[in-house]
Amino acid sequence: KEFGEISIKDLDQVAKSSFPLCMRHLFDKLREDHHLKHGGRMQLGLFLKGVGLKLEDALAFWKAEFSQKVGGERFDKEYAYNVRHNYGKEGKRTDYTPYSCQKIISLTPGVGDHHGCPYRHFSEENLRAALGRMGVGSHAVEDVMDKVRNRHYQLACTLMFEAIHSSSCDAGINHPNQYFSDSQKILQS
Ligand code: SF4
């Protein structure tokens, strides 16, 4: 398979193996609620574009979820534009870039929002639960929580990357799409 392209049928598998916590959380919430508010659709949508999901696949992916909540017709009317817009196919036709960690950490998610950086925006209790679900040991979780307490969110994410992949990440994590491609490089080697 060519690197830098991803199809819908591989999404669940790569979400488990190679999405950073911010994207894993949005992905799981979308699958659970069949809905995401605007901030979440932007953050996850642009990330998925960055990992190589083509526009037609992105439309099919979002529609499959949203139609379970709002119906396919409403998706076509109210949400499809947004997906095409992210791919530069509507409005000013800007090809929008996936958000960096710095940008995501600076966001201010409100009630009912699932975007943002979990290391920055989750309560300690929710973060611990989420880290547990990522399948790392309690020692690694404590190291991560230590970084979080010192507000080193990207270092916390880097430690998680290293714990999950049993591999060092010397450059550190500064972009969710970098997390993804570094992960895929390790898993495919
Ligand atoms: Fe996502 Fe970056 Fe936060 Fe990691 S540090 S969870 S990649 S925003």
Short mmCIF file of N, CA and C and ligand atoms in Angstrom, two decimals:
data_model
loop_
_atom_site.label_atom_id
_atom_site.label_comp_id
_atom_site.label_asym_id
_atom_site.label_seq_id
_atom_site.Cartn_x
_atom_site.Cartn_y
_atom_site.Cartn_z
N LYS A 1 0.85 -1.21 0.00
CA LYS A 1 0.00 0.00 0.00
C LYS A 1 0.88 1.25 0.00
N GLU A 2 0.49 2.20 -0.80
CA GLU A 2 1.28 3.43 -0.89
C GLU A 2 1.16 4.22 0.41
N PHE A 3 2.29 4.71 0.88
CA PHE A 3 2.27 5.50 2.11
C PHE A 3 1.64 6.86 1.82
N GLY A 4 0.81 7.33 2.76
CA GLY A 4 0.21 8.63 2.57
C GLY A 4 -1.15 8.57 1.92
N GLU A 5 -1.74 7.37 1.88
CA GLU A 5 -3.12 7.24 1.44
C GLU A 5 -3.81 6.28 2.39
N ILE A 6 -5.05 6.59 2.70
CA ILE A 6 -5.74 5.73 3.65
C ILE A 6 -7.19 5.57 3.19
N SER A 7 -7.72 4.36 3.30
CA SER A 7 -9.11 4.17 2.89
C SER A 7 -9.99 3.97 4.12
N ILE A 8 -11.30 4.12 3.92
CA ILE A 8 -12.24 4.07 5.05
C ILE A 8 -12.11 2.78 5.84
N LYS A 9 -11.90 1.67 5.13
CA LYS A 9 -11.91 0.39 5.84
C LYS A 9 -10.71 0.23 6.78
N ASP A 10 -9.66 1.03 6.56
CA ASP A 10 -8.49 0.95 7.45
C ASP A 10 -8.58 1.89 8.64
N LEU A 11 -9.60 2.77 8.63
CA LEU A 11 -9.61 3.84 9.63
C LEU A 11 -9.64 3.34 11.07
N ASP A 12 -10.53 2.37 11.36
CA ASP A 12 -10.64 1.90 12.75
C ASP A 12 -9.32 1.33 13.25
N GLN A 13 -8.65 0.60 12.37
CA GLN A 13 -7.39 -0.02 12.77
C GLN A 13 -6.30 1.02 13.01
N VAL A 14 -6.15 1.99 12.10
CA VAL A 14 -5.09 2.98 12.30
C VAL A 14 -5.45 3.97 13.42
N ALA A 15 -6.75 4.16 13.65
CA ALA A 15 -7.14 5.02 14.78
C ALA A 15 -6.64 4.41 16.08
N LYS A 16 -6.76 3.10 16.19
CA LYS A 16 -6.29 2.39 17.38
C LYS A 16 -4.77 2.43 17.50
N SER A 17 -4.09 2.20 16.39
CA SER A 17 -2.64 2.04 16.46
C SER A 17 -1.88 3.35 16.37
N SER A 18 -2.40 4.34 15.66
CA SER A 18 -1.54 5.48 15.28
C SER A 18 -2.12 6.87 15.47
N PHE A 19 -3.34 6.98 16.03
CA PHE A 19 -3.88 8.33 16.29
C PHE A 19 -3.39 8.80 17.66
N PRO A 20 -2.97 10.07 17.75
CA PRO A 20 -2.68 10.62 19.09
C PRO A 20 -4.00 10.76 19.88
N LEU A 21 -3.87 10.94 21.16
CA LEU A 21 -5.05 10.93 22.04
C LEU A 21 -6.12 11.93 21.62
N CYS A 22 -5.72 13.13 21.15
CA CYS A 22 -6.71 14.14 20.75
C CYS A 22 -7.61 13.61 19.63
N MET A 23 -7.01 12.93 18.66
CA MET A 23 -7.77 12.44 17.51
C MET A 23 -8.51 11.14 17.83
N ARG A 24 -7.89 10.32 18.64
CA ARG A 24 -8.55 9.08 19.09
C ARG A 24 -9.84 9.43 19.84
N HIS A 25 -9.76 10.47 20.68
CA HIS A 25 -10.94 10.88 21.44
C HIS A 25 -12.06 11.36 20.50
N LEU A 26 -11.71 12.22 19.53
CA LEU A 26 -12.72 12.71 18.59
C LEU A 26 -13.30 11.56 17.77
N PHE A 27 -12.44 10.67 17.32
CA PHE A 27 -12.87 9.54 16.50
C PHE A 27 -13.83 8.65 17.28
N ASP A 28 -13.47 8.33 18.52
CA ASP A 28 -14.33 7.48 19.35
C ASP A 28 -15.66 8.15 19.65
N LYS A 29 -15.63 9.46 19.92
CA LYS A 29 -16.87 10.19 20.20
C LYS A 29 -17.77 10.24 18.98
N LEU A 30 -17.16 10.42 17.81
CA LEU A 30 -17.95 10.43 16.58
C LEU A 30 -18.63 9.08 16.36
N ARG A 31 -17.90 8.01 16.58
CA ARG A 31 -18.47 6.67 16.42
C ARG A 31 -19.57 6.41 17.45
N GLU A 32 -19.40 6.97 18.64
CA GLU A 32 -20.34 6.75 19.74
C GLU A 32 -21.60 7.61 19.58
N ASP A 33 -21.42 8.90 19.31
CA ASP A 33 -22.54 9.85 19.27
C ASP A 33 -23.07 10.09 17.86
N HIS A 34 -22.32 9.64 16.84
CA HIS A 34 -22.66 9.90 15.43
C HIS A 34 -22.79 11.39 15.18
N HIS A 35 -22.04 12.15 15.90
CA HIS A 35 -22.10 13.60 15.78
C HIS A 35 -20.85 14.21 16.42
N LEU A 36 -20.40 15.35 15.87
CA LEU A 36 -19.38 16.18 16.53
C LEU A 36 -19.74 17.62 16.24
N LYS A 37 -19.50 18.48 17.21
CA LYS A 37 -19.74 19.90 16.98
C LYS A 37 -18.66 20.45 16.05
N HIS A 38 -18.85 21.71 15.64
CA HIS A 38 -18.02 22.28 14.59
C HIS A 38 -16.52 22.18 14.86
N GLY A 39 -16.10 22.54 16.09
CA GLY A 39 -14.67 22.51 16.41
C GLY A 39 -14.08 21.11 16.25
N GLY A 40 -14.84 20.11 16.62
CA GLY A 40 -14.39 18.72 16.49
C GLY A 40 -14.34 18.28 15.05
N ARG A 41 -15.33 18.73 14.27
CA ARG A 41 -15.34 18.36 12.84
C ARG A 41 -14.14 18.97 12.13
N MET A 42 -13.79 20.19 12.51
CA MET A 42 -12.62 20.84 11.90
C MET A 42 -11.33 20.11 12.28
N GLN A 43 -11.15 19.90 13.59
CA GLN A 43 -9.89 19.31 14.07
C GLN A 43 -9.68 17.91 13.51
N LEU A 44 -10.72 17.06 13.60
CA LEU A 44 -10.59 15.68 13.10
C LEU A 44 -10.59 15.65 11.57
N GLY A 45 -11.45 16.46 10.96
CA GLY A 45 -11.58 16.44 9.50
C GLY A 45 -10.28 16.81 8.80
N LEU A 46 -9.63 17.86 9.29
CA LEU A 46 -8.37 18.29 8.67
C LEU A 46 -7.26 17.29 8.95
N PHE A 47 -7.27 16.70 10.12
CA PHE A 47 -6.29 15.65 10.44
C PHE A 47 -6.45 14.47 9.47
N LEU A 48 -7.70 14.05 9.25
CA LEU A 48 -7.94 12.91 8.35
C LEU A 48 -7.53 13.24 6.92
N LYS A 49 -7.76 14.49 6.52
CA LYS A 49 -7.26 14.91 5.21
C LYS A 49 -5.74 14.77 5.18
N GLY A 50 -5.09 15.18 6.28
CA GLY A 50 -3.63 15.10 6.37
C GLY A 50 -3.09 13.68 6.34
N VAL A 51 -3.86 12.72 6.88
CA VAL A 51 -3.35 11.34 6.85
C VAL A 51 -3.62 10.69 5.49
N GLY A 52 -4.37 11.37 4.63
CA GLY A 52 -4.51 10.87 3.27
C GLY A 52 -5.89 10.33 2.91
N LEU A 53 -6.92 10.73 3.68
CA LEU A 53 -8.28 10.33 3.33
C LEU A 53 -8.77 11.24 2.19
N LYS A 54 -9.15 10.63 1.10
CA LYS A 54 -9.59 11.41 -0.06
C LYS A 54 -10.95 12.04 0.20
N LEU A 55 -11.27 13.11 -0.54
CA LEU A 55 -12.52 13.83 -0.32
C LEU A 55 -13.75 12.92 -0.41
N GLU A 56 -13.83 12.08 -1.42
CA GLU A 56 -15.01 11.22 -1.55
C GLU A 56 -15.14 10.29 -0.35
N ASP A 57 -14.01 9.78 0.11
CA ASP A 57 -14.03 8.90 1.28
C ASP A 57 -14.39 9.67 2.55
N ALA A 58 -13.92 10.90 2.64
CA ALA A 58 -14.25 11.72 3.80
C ALA A 58 -15.75 11.98 3.85
N LEU A 59 -16.33 12.30 2.69
CA LEU A 59 -17.78 12.54 2.64
C LEU A 59 -18.54 11.28 3.05
N ALA A 60 -18.11 10.14 2.56
CA ALA A 60 -18.79 8.88 2.89
C ALA A 60 -18.64 8.56 4.37
N PHE A 61 -17.46 8.81 4.91
CA PHE A 61 -17.18 8.54 6.32
C PHE A 61 -18.06 9.39 7.23
N TRP A 62 -18.07 10.70 6.99
CA TRP A 62 -18.86 11.60 7.85
C TRP A 62 -20.36 11.34 7.67
N LYS A 63 -20.75 11.05 6.44
CA LYS A 63 -22.18 10.82 6.19
C LYS A 63 -22.66 9.56 6.88
N ALA A 64 -21.84 8.51 6.86
CA ALA A 64 -22.23 7.25 7.50
C ALA A 64 -22.51 7.48 8.98
N GLU A 65 -21.72 8.33 9.63
CA GLU A 65 -21.96 8.61 11.05
C GLU A 65 -23.13 9.57 11.25
N PHE A 66 -23.06 10.73 10.60
CA PHE A 66 -24.07 11.77 10.84
C PHE A 66 -25.47 11.33 10.42
N SER A 67 -25.58 10.49 9.39
CA SER A 67 -26.92 10.12 8.96
C SER A 67 -27.62 9.27 10.00
N GLN A 68 -26.84 8.63 10.89
CA GLN A 68 -27.47 7.87 11.98
C GLN A 68 -28.08 8.78 13.04
N LYS A 69 -27.65 10.04 13.02
CA LYS A 69 -28.13 10.99 14.02
C LYS A 69 -29.12 11.99 13.41
N VAL A 70 -28.73 12.59 12.30
CA VAL A 70 -29.57 13.66 11.74
C VAL A 70 -30.21 13.27 10.40
N GLY A 71 -29.86 12.09 9.87
CA GLY A 71 -30.40 11.67 8.57
C GLY A 71 -29.50 12.11 7.44
N GLY A 72 -29.51 11.32 6.37
CA GLY A 72 -28.63 11.58 5.24
C GLY A 72 -28.94 12.88 4.52
N GLU A 73 -30.22 13.21 4.45
CA GLU A 73 -30.62 14.42 3.72
C GLU A 73 -30.10 15.66 4.42
N ARG A 74 -30.22 15.68 5.74
CA ARG A 74 -29.73 16.84 6.49
C ARG A 74 -28.21 16.93 6.42
N PHE A 75 -27.57 15.76 6.38
CA PHE A 75 -26.11 15.78 6.23
C PHE A 75 -25.74 16.47 4.92
N ASP A 76 -26.41 16.04 3.83
CA ASP A 76 -26.10 16.62 2.52
C ASP A 76 -26.33 18.13 2.51
N LYS A 77 -27.40 18.56 3.20
CA LYS A 77 -27.76 19.98 3.21
C LYS A 77 -26.86 20.82 4.10
N GLU A 78 -26.55 20.31 5.29
CA GLU A 78 -25.92 21.17 6.29
C GLU A 78 -24.45 20.87 6.58
N TYR A 79 -24.01 19.65 6.31
CA TYR A 79 -22.67 19.28 6.75
C TYR A 79 -21.70 18.97 5.62
N ALA A 80 -22.21 18.53 4.47
CA ALA A 80 -21.32 18.14 3.38
C ALA A 80 -20.47 19.32 2.90
N TYR A 81 -21.10 20.51 2.88
CA TYR A 81 -20.39 21.72 2.47
C TYR A 81 -19.11 21.90 3.28
N ASN A 82 -19.25 21.72 4.58
CA ASN A 82 -18.14 21.88 5.52
C ASN A 82 -16.98 20.93 5.18
N VAL A 83 -17.32 19.69 4.84
CA VAL A 83 -16.29 18.70 4.51
C VAL A 83 -15.58 19.13 3.22
N ARG A 84 -16.38 19.50 2.22
CA ARG A 84 -15.77 19.94 0.94
C ARG A 84 -14.94 21.20 1.15
N HIS A 85 -15.44 22.08 2.02
CA HIS A 85 -14.75 23.32 2.32
C HIS A 85 -13.35 23.04 2.88
N ASN A 86 -13.26 22.06 3.79
CA ASN A 86 -11.96 21.69 4.36
C ASN A 86 -10.98 21.20 3.29
N TYR A 87 -11.52 20.66 2.22
CA TYR A 87 -10.68 20.16 1.14
C TYR A 87 -10.48 21.24 0.06
N GLY A 88 -10.92 22.45 0.36
CA GLY A 88 -10.69 23.55 -0.58
C GLY A 88 -11.62 23.54 -1.77
N LYS A 89 -12.77 22.85 -1.64
CA LYS A 89 -13.67 22.73 -2.79
C LYS A 89 -14.84 23.71 -2.72
N GLU A 90 -14.89 24.53 -1.70
CA GLU A 90 -15.98 25.51 -1.58
C GLU A 90 -15.40 26.82 -1.11
N GLY A 91 -16.22 27.87 -1.17
CA GLY A 91 -15.83 29.17 -0.63
C GLY A 91 -14.59 29.72 -1.30
N LYS A 92 -13.63 30.13 -0.49
CA LYS A 92 -12.42 30.75 -1.03
C LYS A 92 -11.46 29.73 -1.65
N ARG A 93 -11.82 28.47 -1.54
CA ARG A 93 -11.01 27.38 -2.11
C ARG A 93 -9.59 27.34 -1.53
N THR A 94 -9.50 27.74 -0.29
CA THR A 94 -8.22 27.60 0.41
C THR A 94 -8.05 26.13 0.76
N ASP A 95 -6.84 25.62 0.57
CA ASP A 95 -6.60 24.24 0.98
C ASP A 95 -6.17 24.28 2.44
N TYR A 96 -7.10 24.03 3.34
CA TYR A 96 -6.84 24.24 4.76
C TYR A 96 -5.86 23.21 5.31
N THR A 97 -4.99 23.69 6.20
CA THR A 97 -3.94 22.85 6.76
C THR A 97 -4.40 22.24 8.07
N PRO A 98 -4.05 20.99 8.32
CA PRO A 98 -4.36 20.37 9.63
C PRO A 98 -3.74 21.17 10.78
N TYR A 99 -4.43 21.17 11.91
CA TYR A 99 -3.97 21.94 13.07
C TYR A 99 -2.71 21.34 13.69
N SER A 100 -1.81 22.22 14.12
CA SER A 100 -0.63 21.79 14.88
C SER A 100 -0.99 21.62 16.35
N CYS A 101 -0.10 20.99 17.11
CA CYS A 101 -0.31 20.85 18.56
C CYS A 101 -0.47 22.22 19.22
N GLN A 102 0.39 23.14 18.83
CA GLN A 102 0.36 24.47 19.44
C GLN A 102 -1.02 25.09 19.27
N LYS A 103 -1.58 24.97 18.08
CA LYS A 103 -2.91 25.52 17.82
C LYS A 103 -3.97 24.79 18.65
N ILE A 104 -3.91 23.47 18.66
CA ILE A 104 -4.93 22.68 19.36
C ILE A 104 -4.89 22.97 20.87
N ILE A 105 -3.68 23.09 21.39
CA ILE A 105 -3.52 23.36 22.82
C ILE A 105 -4.09 24.74 23.18
N SER A 106 -4.04 25.67 22.22
CA SER A 106 -4.51 27.03 22.49
C SER A 106 -6.03 27.18 22.34
N LEU A 107 -6.72 26.14 21.86
CA LEU A 107 -8.17 26.23 21.68
C LEU A 107 -8.87 26.24 23.04
N THR A 108 -10.13 26.69 23.03
CA THR A 108 -10.90 26.71 24.28
C THR A 108 -12.23 25.99 24.09
N PRO A 109 -12.18 24.64 24.14
CA PRO A 109 -13.42 23.88 23.94
C PRO A 109 -14.45 24.18 25.02
N GLY A 110 -15.70 24.29 24.61
CA GLY A 110 -16.79 24.54 25.55
C GLY A 110 -17.51 23.25 25.94
N VAL A 111 -18.62 23.39 26.65
CA VAL A 111 -19.40 22.22 27.08
C VAL A 111 -19.90 21.48 25.84
N GLY A 112 -19.72 20.17 25.83
CA GLY A 112 -20.20 19.37 24.70
C GLY A 112 -19.22 19.31 23.55
N ASP A 113 -18.12 20.06 23.65
CA ASP A 113 -17.07 19.98 22.63
C ASP A 113 -16.11 18.85 22.97
N HIS A 114 -15.53 18.25 21.91
CA HIS A 114 -14.55 17.19 22.14
C HIS A 114 -13.22 17.48 21.49
N HIS A 115 -13.08 18.68 20.91
CA HIS A 115 -11.78 19.03 20.33
C HIS A 115 -10.86 19.57 21.42
N GLY A 116 -9.67 20.01 21.00
CA GLY A 116 -8.67 20.43 21.96
C GLY A 116 -7.67 19.32 22.21
N CYS A 117 -6.74 19.57 23.14
CA CYS A 117 -5.72 18.58 23.51
C CYS A 117 -6.08 17.99 24.87
N PRO A 118 -6.33 16.69 24.94
CA PRO A 118 -6.74 16.07 26.21
C PRO A 118 -5.76 16.32 27.36
N TYR A 119 -4.46 16.41 27.01
CA TYR A 119 -3.47 16.64 28.07
C TYR A 119 -3.67 18.02 28.70
N ARG A 120 -4.18 18.95 27.91
CA ARG A 120 -4.41 20.31 28.38
C ARG A 120 -5.83 20.47 28.91
N HIS A 121 -6.82 19.84 28.25
CA HIS A 121 -8.23 20.20 28.50
C HIS A 121 -9.02 19.19 29.32
N PHE A 122 -8.52 17.98 29.49
CA PHE A 122 -9.27 16.99 30.29
C PHE A 122 -9.03 17.24 31.78
N SER A 123 -10.01 16.85 32.59
CA SER A 123 -9.78 16.78 34.03
C SER A 123 -8.79 15.65 34.30
N GLU A 124 -8.12 15.68 35.46
CA GLU A 124 -7.15 14.63 35.78
C GLU A 124 -7.81 13.24 35.74
N GLU A 125 -9.02 13.16 36.26
CA GLU A 125 -9.73 11.88 36.30
C GLU A 125 -10.01 11.35 34.88
N ASN A 126 -10.52 12.22 34.02
CA ASN A 126 -10.81 11.81 32.65
C ASN A 126 -9.54 11.47 31.88
N LEU A 127 -8.49 12.21 32.14
CA LEU A 127 -7.23 11.94 31.44
C LEU A 127 -6.68 10.59 31.86
N ARG A 128 -6.70 10.31 33.15
CA ARG A 128 -6.21 9.01 33.62
C ARG A 128 -6.99 7.86 32.99
N ALA A 129 -8.30 8.03 32.92
CA ALA A 129 -9.14 6.98 32.32
C ALA A 129 -8.79 6.81 30.84
N ALA A 130 -8.60 7.94 30.15
CA ALA A 130 -8.29 7.88 28.71
C ALA A 130 -6.92 7.23 28.48
N LEU A 131 -5.95 7.56 29.32
CA LEU A 131 -4.61 6.97 29.18
C LEU A 131 -4.68 5.46 29.43
N GLY A 132 -5.48 5.07 30.40
CA GLY A 132 -5.66 3.65 30.67
C GLY A 132 -6.20 2.91 29.46
N ARG A 133 -7.15 3.53 28.76
CA ARG A 133 -7.73 2.91 27.57
C ARG A 133 -6.72 2.81 26.43
N MET A 134 -5.69 3.66 26.44
CA MET A 134 -4.65 3.57 25.40
C MET A 134 -3.74 2.38 25.67
N GLY A 135 -3.87 1.75 26.82
CA GLY A 135 -3.16 0.50 27.07
C GLY A 135 -1.72 0.64 27.50
N VAL A 136 -1.38 1.69 28.25
CA VAL A 136 -0.02 1.77 28.78
C VAL A 136 -0.03 1.49 30.29
N GLY A 137 1.11 1.08 30.82
CA GLY A 137 1.20 0.70 32.23
C GLY A 137 1.13 1.90 33.16
N SER A 138 0.94 1.61 34.45
CA SER A 138 0.72 2.67 35.43
C SER A 138 1.97 3.53 35.63
N HIS A 139 3.14 2.95 35.42
CA HIS A 139 4.37 3.72 35.57
C HIS A 139 4.43 4.83 34.53
N ALA A 140 4.13 4.46 33.29
CA ALA A 140 4.13 5.45 32.20
C ALA A 140 3.06 6.51 32.44
N VAL A 141 1.89 6.09 32.95
CA VAL A 141 0.81 7.05 33.22
C VAL A 141 1.28 8.09 34.23
N GLU A 142 1.99 7.65 35.26
CA GLU A 142 2.47 8.62 36.27
C GLU A 142 3.48 9.60 35.67
N ASP A 143 4.35 9.11 34.79
CA ASP A 143 5.31 10.01 34.12
C ASP A 143 4.58 11.05 33.28
N VAL A 144 3.54 10.58 32.59
CA VAL A 144 2.75 11.49 31.75
C VAL A 144 2.05 12.54 32.63
N MET A 145 1.44 12.10 33.72
CA MET A 145 0.72 13.02 34.61
C MET A 145 1.67 14.07 35.19
N ASP A 146 2.90 13.66 35.40
CA ASP A 146 3.92 14.58 35.91
C ASP A 146 4.17 15.71 34.91
N LYS A 147 4.30 15.36 33.64
CA LYS A 147 4.49 16.38 32.59
C LYS A 147 3.27 17.29 32.51
N VAL A 148 2.09 16.70 32.61
CA VAL A 148 0.85 17.48 32.52
C VAL A 148 0.78 18.50 33.66
N ARG A 149 1.13 18.07 34.87
CA ARG A 149 1.11 18.99 36.01
C ARG A 149 2.04 20.17 35.79
N ASN A 150 3.13 19.94 35.05
CA ASN A 150 4.07 21.02 34.74
C ASN A 150 3.73 21.73 33.42
N ARG A 151 2.55 21.42 32.89
CA ARG A 151 2.04 22.05 31.66
C ARG A 151 2.89 21.77 30.43
N HIS A 152 3.60 20.65 30.45
CA HIS A 152 4.37 20.24 29.26
C HIS A 152 3.53 19.22 28.48
N TYR A 153 2.51 19.74 27.80
CA TYR A 153 1.52 18.85 27.18
C TYR A 153 2.11 18.04 26.04
N GLN A 154 2.94 18.67 25.21
CA GLN A 154 3.52 17.94 24.09
C GLN A 154 4.55 16.91 24.57
N LEU A 155 5.22 17.20 25.68
CA LEU A 155 6.13 16.20 26.25
C LEU A 155 5.33 15.01 26.80
N ALA A 156 4.17 15.32 27.39
CA ALA A 156 3.30 14.25 27.88
C ALA A 156 2.90 13.34 26.72
N CYS A 157 2.53 13.97 25.60
CA CYS A 157 2.12 13.22 24.41
C CYS A 157 3.30 12.40 23.86
N THR A 158 4.49 12.99 23.89
CA THR A 158 5.69 12.28 23.43
C THR A 158 5.95 11.04 24.28
N LEU A 159 5.79 11.18 25.60
CA LEU A 159 5.98 10.02 26.49
C LEU A 159 4.97 8.92 26.17
N MET A 160 3.72 9.33 25.89
CA MET A 160 2.71 8.33 25.52
C MET A 160 3.10 7.62 24.23
N PHE A 161 3.56 8.41 23.26
CA PHE A 161 3.99 7.83 21.99
C PHE A 161 5.07 6.77 22.25
N GLU A 162 6.05 7.14 23.09
CA GLU A 162 7.16 6.23 23.35
C GLU A 162 6.70 4.98 24.09
N ALA A 163 5.77 5.15 25.03
CA ALA A 163 5.28 4.00 25.79
C ALA A 163 4.48 3.05 24.88
N ILE A 164 3.66 3.63 24.02
CA ILE A 164 2.80 2.81 23.15
C ILE A 164 3.64 2.07 22.11
N HIS A 165 4.65 2.74 21.57
CA HIS A 165 5.42 2.14 20.47
C HIS A 165 6.70 1.45 20.93
N SER A 166 7.00 1.50 22.24
CA SER A 166 8.26 0.97 22.75
C SER A 166 9.42 1.43 21.88
N SER A 167 9.41 2.71 21.60
CA SER A 167 10.42 3.28 20.71
C SER A 167 10.59 4.74 21.08
N SER A 168 11.80 5.28 20.92
CA SER A 168 11.99 6.67 21.31
C SER A 168 11.52 7.61 20.19
N CYS A 169 11.18 8.82 20.62
CA CYS A 169 10.75 9.85 19.68
C CYS A 169 11.55 11.09 20.01
N ASP A 170 12.78 11.14 19.49
CA ASP A 170 13.73 12.17 19.92
C ASP A 170 13.30 13.58 19.54
N ALA A 171 12.63 13.71 18.39
CA ALA A 171 12.22 15.04 17.93
C ALA A 171 11.09 15.60 18.78
N GLY A 172 10.36 14.73 19.50
CA GLY A 172 9.19 15.18 20.25
C GLY A 172 8.00 15.34 19.34
N ILE A 173 6.81 15.39 19.94
CA ILE A 173 5.58 15.52 19.15
C ILE A 173 5.20 17.00 19.04
N ASN A 174 5.05 17.48 17.84
CA ASN A 174 4.59 18.87 17.67
C ASN A 174 3.41 19.01 16.72
N HIS A 175 2.99 17.87 16.14
CA HIS A 175 1.83 17.91 15.22
C HIS A 175 1.15 16.54 15.23
N PRO A 176 -0.19 16.52 15.31
CA PRO A 176 -0.88 15.22 15.30
C PRO A 176 -0.55 14.38 14.07
N ASN A 177 -0.37 15.05 12.92
CA ASN A 177 -0.05 14.28 11.71
C ASN A 177 1.39 13.75 11.72
N GLN A 178 2.26 14.44 12.46
CA GLN A 178 3.62 13.91 12.66
C GLN A 178 3.55 12.67 13.56
N TYR A 179 2.74 12.74 14.61
CA TYR A 179 2.53 11.58 15.49
C TYR A 179 2.09 10.40 14.63
N PHE A 180 1.12 10.65 13.76
CA PHE A 180 0.59 9.58 12.92
C PHE A 180 1.65 9.00 12.00
N SER A 181 2.38 9.85 11.28
CA SER A 181 3.34 9.31 10.31
C SER A 181 4.52 8.64 11.01
N ASP A 182 4.96 9.20 12.14
CA ASP A 182 6.04 8.53 12.89
C ASP A 182 5.58 7.15 13.37
N SER A 183 4.33 7.07 13.81
CA SER A 183 3.78 5.79 14.28
C SER A 183 3.72 4.78 13.14
N GLN A 184 3.21 5.22 11.98
CA GLN A 184 3.10 4.31 10.84
C GLN A 184 4.47 3.83 10.38
N LYS A 185 5.46 4.73 10.43
CA LYS A 185 6.82 4.33 10.03
C LYS A 185 7.33 3.21 10.92
N ILE A 186 7.08 3.33 12.23
CA ILE A 186 7.54 2.30 13.16
C ILE A 186 6.77 1.00 12.92
N LEU A 187 5.45 1.10 12.77
CA LEU A 187 4.63 -0.11 12.65
C LEU A 187 4.82 -0.83 11.32
N GLN A 188 5.19 -0.07 10.29
CA GLN A 188 5.34 -0.69 8.98
C GLN A 188 6.77 -1.13 8.69
N SER A 189 7.70 -0.84 9.64
CA SER A 189 9.09 -1.21 9.36
C SER A 189 9.37 -2.63 9.83
FE1 SF4 B 1 -2.85 15.95 20.03
FE2 SF4 B 1 -0.60 17.36 20.07
FE3 SF4 B 1 -2.13 17.15 22.26
FE4 SF4 B 1 -0.72 15.09 21.37
S1 SF4 B 1 0.10 17.04 22.16
S2 SF4 B 1 -2.84 15.02 22.08
S3 SF4 B 1 -0.88 15.34 19.17
S4 SF4 B 1 -2.68 18.17 20.35
#
